[in-house]
XYZ file of C-alpha atoms in Angstrom:
264
model
C -11.677 13.922 -33.530
C -9.722 16.861 -32.215
C -12.459 17.538 -29.704
C -12.203 14.009 -28.439
C -8.454 14.287 -27.959
C -8.891 17.493 -25.987
C -11.487 15.888 -23.785
C -9.196 12.919 -23.099
C -6.457 15.253 -21.973
C -8.755 16.707 -19.337
C -10.081 13.447 -17.949
C -8.649 12.106 -14.708
C -9.378 8.465 -13.919
C -9.471 7.780 -10.187
C -9.294 4.294 -8.710
C -9.373 3.770 -4.996
C -9.210 0.937 -2.501
C -11.168 0.699 0.747
C -9.644 -1.530 3.379
C -11.950 -3.727 5.447
C -9.844 -4.004 8.565
C -6.840 -6.259 8.369
C -7.427 -8.024 11.647
C -10.806 -9.309 10.602
C -10.403 -9.857 6.894
C -9.090 -13.437 6.935
C -11.123 -14.658 9.902
C -14.737 -14.691 10.908
C -15.610 -11.712 13.102
C -18.325 -11.580 15.753
C -19.562 -8.015 16.182
C -21.374 -6.995 19.353
C -23.983 -4.292 19.800
C -23.804 -2.234 21.997
C -20.067 -2.248 21.138
C -18.602 -2.998 24.577
C -16.792 -5.983 26.034
C -17.659 -7.847 28.014
C -21.219 -7.391 26.862
C -23.834 -7.435 29.622
C -27.162 -9.208 29.440
C -29.193 -6.202 30.582
C -28.126 -4.202 27.498
C -30.196 -6.368 25.122
C -27.158 -7.603 23.226
C -27.162 -8.426 19.508
C -24.348 -10.445 17.892
C -23.603 -10.294 14.168
C -21.420 -12.876 12.441
C -19.314 -11.581 9.537
C -17.291 -13.779 7.221
C -17.223 -15.427 3.819
C -20.147 -17.477 2.612
C -23.883 -16.960 2.933
C -25.480 -15.860 6.193
C -27.640 -18.997 6.236
C -24.460 -21.066 6.591
C -23.635 -19.509 9.984
C -23.073 -21.961 12.834
C -23.371 -20.652 16.412
C -21.596 -21.893 19.552
C -22.266 -21.128 23.207
C -19.756 -22.111 25.894
C -17.955 -24.296 23.351
C -21.075 -26.279 22.373
C -23.248 -26.101 19.258
C -25.916 -23.503 19.973
C -27.676 -23.552 16.617
C -26.465 -25.777 13.800
C -27.286 -23.198 11.158
C -29.077 -19.914 11.349
C -29.092 -16.240 10.510
C -25.973 -14.109 10.824
C -27.575 -12.057 13.631
C -28.463 -13.379 17.073
C -30.317 -11.673 19.935
C -28.778 -12.859 23.195
C -31.026 -13.907 26.077
C -28.559 -15.945 28.157
C -25.119 -15.209 29.590
C -22.183 -17.172 28.251
C -19.319 -17.203 25.758
C -20.445 -17.028 22.138
C -18.697 -17.818 18.852
C -19.807 -18.250 15.282
C -18.429 -20.150 12.299
C -18.606 -19.396 8.580
C -17.438 -22.018 6.053
C -15.018 -19.707 4.245
C -13.300 -18.056 7.212
C -13.677 -20.423 10.158
C -14.396 -19.826 13.822
C -14.642 -16.326 15.271
C -12.907 -15.075 18.418
C -15.152 -15.452 21.504
C -17.518 -12.781 22.824
C -18.473 -12.897 26.503
C -21.955 -11.875 27.624
C -21.864 -11.336 31.392
C -24.418 -11.125 34.177
C -21.915 -10.419 36.970
C -22.780 -8.015 39.778
C -20.030 -5.646 38.634
C -18.263 -5.441 35.265
C -15.598 -3.222 33.767
C -16.259 -2.606 30.083
C -13.847 -1.681 27.279
C -14.907 -0.460 23.806
C -15.196 -3.432 21.447
C -12.804 -2.109 18.810
C -9.107 -2.033 18.067
C -7.363 0.354 20.447
C -4.609 2.380 18.789
C -1.816 4.381 20.325
C -2.880 8.033 20.588
C -6.615 7.268 20.838
C -8.870 8.149 23.751
C -10.638 5.258 25.459
C -13.117 5.186 28.340
C -13.520 2.202 30.682
C -16.953 1.857 32.311
C -17.566 0.287 35.714
C -21.191 -0.908 35.678
C -23.347 -2.759 38.151
C -25.927 -5.517 37.803
C -29.032 -4.391 35.888
C -27.896 -0.747 36.158
C -27.971 -0.638 39.972
C -26.224 2.323 41.591
C -22.495 1.866 42.178
C -20.482 4.234 44.364
C -16.960 4.613 45.795
C -15.400 3.087 42.692
C -11.721 2.107 42.605
C -9.917 1.240 39.367
C -6.965 -1.141 39.140
C -4.290 -1.772 36.519
C -2.356 -5.015 36.959
C -3.575 -5.094 40.553
C -2.349 -1.579 41.348
C -4.986 0.878 42.518
C -5.309 3.935 40.274
C -7.488 5.886 42.703
C -10.860 6.003 44.462
C -13.675 8.006 42.831
C -16.730 8.480 45.089
C -19.148 9.539 42.334
C -17.361 8.519 39.129
C -17.843 5.206 37.313
C -15.671 5.834 34.229
C -11.924 5.915 33.709
C -10.500 7.807 30.731
C -7.151 6.814 29.213
C -5.909 9.602 26.960
C -3.840 9.598 24.929
C -3.469 5.837 24.794
C 0.071 4.544 25.140
C 1.475 1.059 24.740
C 2.132 1.066 28.485
C -1.635 1.233 29.076
C -1.930 -2.378 27.912
C -2.718 -4.916 30.604
C -5.461 -6.157 32.897
C -7.938 -3.718 34.450
C -10.653 -4.177 37.040
C -12.879 -2.045 39.257
C -14.328 -2.312 42.755
C -17.303 -0.505 44.194
C -20.337 -0.581 46.432
C -23.303 -1.932 44.482
C -26.769 -0.865 45.643
C -27.926 -2.873 48.666
C -25.561 -5.790 47.944
C -22.402 -4.177 49.278
C -18.881 -4.305 47.917
C -18.203 -6.098 44.655
C -15.179 -6.442 42.369
C -15.321 -6.959 38.621
C -13.528 -9.737 36.763
C -10.401 -8.420 35.009
C -10.653 -7.221 31.417
C -7.718 -7.026 29.014
C -6.749 -3.773 27.295
C -4.392 -4.186 24.330
C -2.997 -1.043 22.708
C -1.622 -1.365 19.180
C 0.826 0.893 17.383
C -0.627 2.184 14.085
C 0.848 0.427 11.047
C 1.579 2.668 8.037
C 0.419 0.995 4.832
C 1.475 1.210 1.196
C -0.925 0.665 -1.711
C 0.332 -1.057 -4.868
C -1.864 -0.859 -7.984
C -1.772 -3.243 -10.947
C -3.162 -3.205 -14.489
C -3.502 -6.619 -16.105
C -1.140 -8.034 -13.489
C 1.618 -5.436 -13.990
C 2.431 -2.832 -11.368
C 1.334 0.706 -12.173
C 3.741 3.296 -10.771
C 5.387 2.999 -7.375
C 3.949 1.906 -4.009
C 2.159 4.859 -2.416
C 0.557 5.856 0.860
C -2.643 7.067 -0.773
C -5.410 4.523 -1.512
C -6.151 6.441 -4.714
C -4.590 5.950 -8.152
C -4.811 8.940 -10.463
C -4.530 8.394 -14.202
C -4.042 11.962 -15.458
C -4.950 11.506 -19.138
C -7.488 8.792 -19.922
C -6.935 6.925 -23.166
C -7.619 3.622 -24.865
C -4.203 2.384 -23.723
C -5.475 2.492 -20.128
C -8.053 -0.227 -20.807
C -7.704 -3.313 -18.658
C -8.419 -4.982 -15.340
C -7.151 -3.123 -12.283
C -6.370 -4.512 -8.840
C -4.334 -3.490 -5.824
C -2.484 -4.935 -2.860
C -1.792 -3.584 0.581
C 1.665 -3.767 2.210
C 2.976 -2.559 5.573
C 5.752 -0.007 5.085
C 8.171 -2.361 6.829
C 7.615 -4.909 4.053
C 5.666 -8.106 3.681
C 2.333 -8.691 2.009
C -0.559 -7.507 4.129
C -3.431 -7.871 1.748
C -4.460 -8.906 -1.722
C -7.599 -8.927 -3.752
C -7.554 -12.710 -4.025
C -7.463 -13.016 -0.240
C -10.523 -10.810 0.115
C -8.587 -8.394 2.331
C -9.924 -5.333 0.581
C -12.584 -4.116 -1.737
C -11.163 -2.493 -4.840
C -13.503 -0.017 -6.429
C -12.133 -0.070 -9.946
C -12.855 0.342 -13.601
C -12.982 -3.161 -15.043
C -12.888 -1.852 -18.606
C -11.591 1.696 -18.975
C -12.744 1.567 -22.583
C -16.341 1.939 -21.366
C -15.559 5.304 -19.815
C -13.485 6.274 -22.818
C -16.415 5.608 -25.154
C -18.692 7.674 -22.914
C -16.316 10.638 -22.959
C -15.937 10.138 -26.681
C -19.671 10.659 -27.158
C -19.675 13.655 -24.797
C -16.794 15.219 -26.690
C -18.610 14.665 -29.942
């Protein structure tokens, strides 16, 4: 039908990919809430294990020992220690420390990228008052702050990486110093998206996670997938490796038939 052809010329098919986070896609991840590290026992910490396989297949470890052979993917923490979880498809997670020290310096539990703003928090046991706080980077004092317990790093630079600690007077217990915490600043990695139809590349690699098909037709039918590459080269992600979700049209013909009826 002529009307159908006109409708097809106006249709734009959009496929897009949503990355999961490259650091955590191939390994089991242990998420902490509230999202600070080290976590502290008085914050009522919840740990969530993310990885391949069913949540009932999660194995928990505390201080290197089996904590629960199998259990739910979420755990409410009631004891200090170092926690890990294991999922059959993605293995053992990096450790998460839950502290009960008199003084701790906390860093946001997320990837820290160059150019971001990050705040370090010096906190005392069970939220006791802490005063006359000093912050240290690689053992060098950054200053004394009588009534300030937070240190802002903005904008983040690669030179901000290293070990930080704080020292302060904690309630009636006197002077305390926190264990060191590691800050690692990463440079953002530009990524290229490569789309495929039935295993053949569609167009050129592009920065956008969206693929626009300007005129939808029967010839566009097929199975679509995409891969993610760093601009410098080298495969970063693929559908088979579960490194991204691809929201795609499995059979474009379904949409074509729908538009065909609308046009009619």
